[in-house]
C-alpha atoms as a PDB file:
ATOM      1  CA  MET A   1      17.177  29.624  28.618  1.00  0.00           C
ATOM      2  CA  GLY A   2      16.340  26.197  29.642  1.00  0.00           C
ATOM      3  CA  SER A   3      12.970  24.854  30.138  1.00  0.00           C
ATOM      4  CA  ILE A   4      11.322  23.085  33.375  1.00  0.00           C
ATOM      5  CA  GLU A   5       9.483  19.980  32.979  1.00  0.00           C
ATOM      6  CA  VAL A   6       6.697  19.530  35.668  1.00  0.00           C
ATOM      7  CA  SER A   7       4.991  16.099  35.992  1.00  0.00           C
ATOM      8  CA  ALA A   8       1.286  16.190  36.747  1.00  0.00           C
ATOM      9  CA  ARG A   9      -1.773  14.133  36.276  1.00  0.00           C
ATOM     10  CA  TRP A  10      -4.910  16.009  34.679  1.00  0.00           C
ATOM     11  CA  GLU A  11      -8.148  14.192  34.693  1.00  0.00           C
ATOM     12  CA  VAL A  12     -11.063  15.869  33.462  1.00  0.00           C
ATOM     13  CA  PRO A  13     -14.367  13.683  33.202  1.00  0.00           C
ATOM     14  CA  PHE A  14     -17.056  15.154  30.885  1.00  0.00           C
ATOM     15  CA  SER A  15     -19.888  14.132  28.386  1.00  0.00           C
ATOM     16  CA  HIS A  16     -20.808  15.694  25.206  1.00  0.00           C
ATOM     17  CA  ASP A  17     -23.218  15.397  22.433  1.00  0.00           C
ATOM     18  CA  ILE A  18     -21.549  13.669  19.559  1.00  0.00           C
ATOM     19  CA  GLY A  19     -24.052  14.779  17.149  1.00  0.00           C
ATOM     20  CA  GLU A  20     -26.582  13.100  14.767  1.00  0.00           C
ATOM     21  CA  THR A  21     -24.123  11.562  12.210  1.00  0.00           C
ATOM     22  CA  SER A  22     -21.760   9.987  14.874  1.00  0.00           C
ATOM     23  CA  SER A  23     -24.998   8.880  17.077  1.00  0.00           C
ATOM     24  CA  LYS A  24     -26.747   7.069  14.116  1.00  0.00           C
ATOM     25  CA  PHE A  25     -23.306   5.266  13.525  1.00  0.00           C
ATOM     26  CA  LEU A  26     -22.976   4.053  17.059  1.00  0.00           C
ATOM     27  CA  ILE A  27     -26.661   3.133  17.327  1.00  0.00           C
ATOM     28  CA  GLU A  28     -26.540   0.903  14.325  1.00  0.00           C
ATOM     29  CA  LEU A  29     -23.302  -0.667  15.850  1.00  0.00           C
ATOM     30  CA  ARG A  30     -25.270  -1.212  19.116  1.00  0.00           C
ATOM     31  CA  ASP A  31     -28.398  -2.325  17.869  1.00  0.00           C
ATOM     32  CA  HIS A  32     -27.851  -4.042  14.530  1.00  0.00           C
ATOM     33  CA  ALA A  33     -24.087  -5.036  14.522  1.00  0.00           C
ATOM     34  CA  ARG A  34     -23.502  -3.330  11.274  1.00  0.00           C
ATOM     35  CA  ILE A  35     -21.142  -0.750   9.969  1.00  0.00           C
ATOM     36  CA  MET A  36     -22.729   2.291   8.395  1.00  0.00           C
ATOM     37  CA  GLY A  37     -20.884   4.833   6.308  1.00  0.00           C
ATOM     38  CA  THR A  38     -22.024   7.872   4.378  1.00  0.00           C
ATOM     39  CA  LYS A  39     -21.778   8.178   0.478  1.00  0.00           C
ATOM     40  CA  CYS A  40     -21.463  11.326  -1.395  1.00  0.00           C
ATOM     41  CA  PRO A  41     -24.139  11.376  -4.151  1.00  0.00           C
ATOM     42  CA  GLU A  42     -21.971  13.605  -6.222  1.00  0.00           C
ATOM     43  CA  CYS A  43     -18.432  12.341  -6.235  1.00  0.00           C
ATOM     44  CA  GLY A  44     -19.407   8.756  -4.966  1.00  0.00           C
ATOM     45  CA  ARG A  45     -16.868   8.763  -2.040  1.00  0.00           C
ATOM     46  CA  VAL A  46     -17.782   6.500   0.778  1.00  0.00           C
ATOM     47  CA  PHE A  47     -16.826   7.725   4.323  1.00  0.00           C
ATOM     48  CA  LEU A  48     -15.996   5.614   7.366  1.00  0.00           C
ATOM     49  CA  PRO A  49     -16.183   6.965   9.963  1.00  0.00           C
ATOM     50  CA  PRO A  50     -19.359   8.635   8.430  1.00  0.00           C
ATOM     51  CA  ARG A  51     -19.274  12.409   7.851  1.00  0.00           C
ATOM     52  CA  ALA A  52     -22.025  14.925   7.965  1.00  0.00           C
ATOM     53  CA  PHE A  53     -21.169  16.457   4.616  1.00  0.00           C
ATOM     54  CA  CYS A  54     -18.544  15.803   1.940  1.00  0.00           C
ATOM     55  CA  GLU A  55     -15.868  18.304   2.092  1.00  0.00           C
ATOM     56  CA  ARG A  56     -15.176  18.155  -1.512  1.00  0.00           C
ATOM     57  CA  CYS A  57     -18.547  18.714  -3.057  1.00  0.00           C
ATOM     58  CA  PHE A  58     -19.974  20.495   0.201  1.00  0.00           C
ATOM     59  CA  ILE A  59     -23.155  18.348   0.047  1.00  0.00           C
ATOM     60  CA  PRO A  60     -24.942  17.278   3.243  1.00  0.00           C
ATOM     61  CA  LEU A  61     -24.778  13.257   3.731  1.00  0.00           C
ATOM     62  CA  LYS A  62     -27.593  13.217   6.272  1.00  0.00           C
ATOM     63  CA  ASP A  63     -29.762  10.941   4.044  1.00  0.00           C
ATOM     64  CA  HIS A  64     -27.177   9.158   2.084  1.00  0.00           C
ATOM     65  CA  TRP A  65     -26.239   6.236   4.369  1.00  0.00           C
ATOM     66  CA  VAL A  66     -24.897   2.953   3.133  1.00  0.00           C
ATOM     67  CA  GLU A  67     -24.131  -0.372   5.089  1.00  0.00           C
ATOM     68  CA  LEU A  68     -20.589  -1.609   4.607  1.00  0.00           C
ATOM     69  CA  GLU A  69     -19.121  -5.039   4.509  1.00  0.00           C
ATOM     70  CA  PRO A  70     -17.332  -5.950   7.792  1.00  0.00           C
ATOM     71  CA  ARG A  71     -14.286  -6.869   5.605  1.00  0.00           C
ATOM     72  CA  GLY A  72     -11.551  -4.775   4.201  1.00  0.00           C
ATOM     73  CA  THR A  73      -7.828  -3.861   4.290  1.00  0.00           C
ATOM     74  CA  LEU A  74      -5.318  -2.768   6.845  1.00  0.00           C
ATOM     75  CA  GLU A  75      -3.872   0.534   5.953  1.00  0.00           C
ATOM     76  CA  ALA A  76      -1.648   1.310   8.703  1.00  0.00           C
ATOM     77  CA  PHE A  77      -0.711   0.204  12.340  1.00  0.00           C
ATOM     78  CA  THR A  78       1.366   0.701  15.156  1.00  0.00           C
ATOM     79  CA  ILE A  79       2.191  -1.486  18.100  1.00  0.00           C
ATOM     80  CA  VAL A  80       1.660   0.260  21.569  1.00  0.00           C
ATOM     81  CA  THR A  81       4.188  -0.997  24.085  1.00  0.00           C
ATOM     82  CA  ASP A  82       3.992   1.703  26.847  1.00  0.00           C
ATOM     83  CA  ALA A  83       0.886   2.659  28.735  1.00  0.00           C
ATOM     84  CA  TYR A  84      -1.214   5.594  27.752  1.00  0.00           C
ATOM     85  CA  ALA A  85      -3.355   7.476  30.312  1.00  0.00           C
ATOM     86  CA  PRO A  86      -6.788   7.716  28.350  1.00  0.00           C
ATOM     87  CA  ALA A  87      -9.447   5.196  29.947  1.00  0.00           C
ATOM     88  CA  GLY A  88     -10.695   2.221  27.677  1.00  0.00           C
ATOM     89  CA  LEU A  89      -7.253   1.349  26.101  1.00  0.00           C
ATOM     90  CA  PRO A  90      -6.235  -2.175  26.442  1.00  0.00           C
ATOM     91  CA  ARG A  91      -3.111  -2.934  28.541  1.00  0.00           C
ATOM     92  CA  PRO A  92       0.009  -2.887  26.433  1.00  0.00           C
ATOM     93  CA  PRO A  93       1.257  -4.469  24.132  1.00  0.00           C
ATOM     94  CA  TYR A  94      -1.632  -3.843  21.717  1.00  0.00           C
ATOM     95  CA  VAL A  95      -2.139  -2.829  18.054  1.00  0.00           C
ATOM     96  CA  ILE A  96      -3.915   0.274  16.837  1.00  0.00           C
ATOM     97  CA  CYS A  97      -4.614   0.322  13.172  1.00  0.00           C
ATOM     98  CA  LEU A  98      -6.478   2.180  10.405  1.00  0.00           C
ATOM     99  CA  VAL A  99      -8.572   0.118   8.216  1.00  0.00           C
ATOM    100  CA  LYS A 100     -10.813   0.552   5.038  1.00  0.00           C
ATOM    101  CA  LEU A 101     -13.921  -1.527   5.376  1.00  0.00           C
ATOM    102  CA  GLY A 102     -16.478  -2.368   2.863  1.00  0.00           C
ATOM    103  CA  GLY A 103     -14.874  -0.541  -0.085  1.00  0.00           C
ATOM    104  CA  SER A 104     -14.856   2.874   1.944  1.00  0.00           C
ATOM    105  CA  ASP A 105     -12.626   5.520   0.673  1.00  0.00           C
ATOM    106  CA  THR A 106     -11.507   6.681   4.221  1.00  0.00           C
ATOM    107  CA  ALA A 107     -10.027   4.627   6.993  1.00  0.00           C
ATOM    108  CA  ILE A 108     -11.065   4.212  10.719  1.00  0.00           C
ATOM    109  CA  PRO A 109      -8.904   3.672  13.611  1.00  0.00           C
ATOM    110  CA  GLN A 110      -9.467   0.403  15.560  1.00  0.00           C
ATOM    111  CA  THR A 111      -7.770  -2.112  17.556  1.00  0.00           C
ATOM    112  CA  LEU A 112      -6.244  -4.952  15.812  1.00  0.00           C
ATOM    113  CA  GLN A 113      -6.650  -8.057  17.996  1.00  0.00           C
ATOM    114  CA  GLY A 114      -6.035 -11.680  17.755  1.00  0.00           C
ATOM    115  CA  LEU A 115      -2.371 -11.609  17.473  1.00  0.00           C
ATOM    116  CA  ASP A 116       0.437 -13.014  19.605  1.00  0.00           C
ATOM    117  CA  LEU A 117       2.135  -9.995  21.122  1.00  0.00           C
ATOM    118  CA  SER A 118       4.793 -11.852  23.112  1.00  0.00           C
ATOM    119  CA  ASP A 119       7.245 -10.575  20.585  1.00  0.00           C
ATOM    120  CA  PRO A 120       5.958  -7.181  19.442  1.00  0.00           C
ATOM    121  CA  ARG A 121       9.077  -6.862  17.138  1.00  0.00           C
ATOM    122  CA  ARG A 122       8.190 -10.035  15.245  1.00  0.00           C
ATOM    123  CA  VAL A 123       4.659  -8.961  14.831  1.00  0.00           C
ATOM    124  CA  ALA A 124       5.774  -5.530  13.444  1.00  0.00           C
ATOM    125  CA  ARG A 125       7.949  -7.396  10.902  1.00  0.00           C
ATOM    126  CA  GLU A 126       5.214  -9.907  10.034  1.00  0.00           C
ATOM    127  CA  LEU A 127       2.146  -7.559   9.852  1.00  0.00           C
ATOM    128  CA  LYS A 128       1.636  -5.966   6.236  1.00  0.00           C
ATOM    129  CA  VAL A 129      -0.196  -3.068   5.134  1.00  0.00           C
ATOM    130  CA  GLY A 130      -2.906  -4.237   2.660  1.00  0.00           C
ATOM    131  CA  ALA A 131      -3.655  -7.366   4.639  1.00  0.00           C
ATOM    132  CA  PRO A 132      -7.185  -8.539   4.698  1.00  0.00           C
ATOM    133  CA  VAL A 133      -9.170  -7.831   7.653  1.00  0.00           C
ATOM    134  CA  LYS A 134     -12.639  -8.266   9.290  1.00  0.00           C
ATOM    135  CA  ALA A 135     -14.651  -6.462  11.936  1.00  0.00           C
ATOM    136  CA  VAL A 136     -15.707  -8.682  14.913  1.00  0.00           C
ATOM    137  CA  PHE A 137     -18.550  -7.552  16.916  1.00  0.00           C
ATOM    138  CA  LYS A 138     -18.988  -7.844  20.751  1.00  0.00           C
ATOM    139  CA  GLU A 139     -21.936  -9.938  21.913  1.00  0.00           C
ATOM    140  CA  ASN A 140     -22.986  -7.363  24.197  1.00  0.00           C
ATOM    141  CA  ARG A 141     -22.691  -3.923  22.653  1.00  0.00           C
ATOM    142  CA  GLU A 142     -23.029  -0.491  24.136  1.00  0.00           C
ATOM    143  CA  GLY A 143     -23.047   2.059  21.490  1.00  0.00           C
ATOM    144  CA  ARG A 144     -19.297   2.757  21.626  1.00  0.00           C
ATOM    145  CA  ILE A 145     -16.654   2.484  19.070  1.00  0.00           C
ATOM    146  CA  THR A 146     -15.335  -0.553  21.275  1.00  0.00           C
ATOM    147  CA  ASP A 147     -18.385  -2.511  20.208  1.00  0.00           C
ATOM    148  CA  PHE A 148     -16.158  -4.073  17.449  1.00  0.00           C
ATOM    149  CA  HIS A 149     -12.549  -4.723  16.790  1.00  0.00           C
ATOM    150  CA  ILE A 150     -10.458  -5.723  13.821  1.00  0.00           C
ATOM    151  CA  GLU A 151      -8.746  -9.185  13.205  1.00  0.00           C
ATOM    152  CA  LEU A 152      -6.831 -10.361  10.284  1.00  0.00           C
ATOM    153  CA  MET A 153      -8.736 -12.474   7.945  1.00  0.00           C
ATOM    154  CA  ASN A 154      -6.195 -15.350   7.586  1.00  0.00           C
ATOM    155  CA  VAL A 155      -5.712 -15.997  11.411  1.00  0.00           C
END
């Protein structure tokens, strides 16, 4: 039996409470332009994005915040060349990346900016996992993950 593909657009505006941990992270971004993670007092792992508990040690991390240096390494990336529906994303082409900042043990997704994307294939060949990166903060921050983006350190 074959299948039928139906094209449609489904837009569902909504709001939700992101919780205490994510709220603190975004408030610190907005009010102080600093990146905060949580650190497990048992195993020492540093989480970015911050987590409410360590899934290895089952320890709450509510009171175990650490400020992270806004520098780190590129862990993975993809160059987006086709438009994607969610609002707030840049117009293609753009780079989505995973970075570890400030010695964190986990990676956070973010946009990698400051690149000449007129030839995305060239950028894909030249961009290297492990490259040093930095977080760059917006001047007017709103308490959103888009309050900062990532750039290569050597650019």
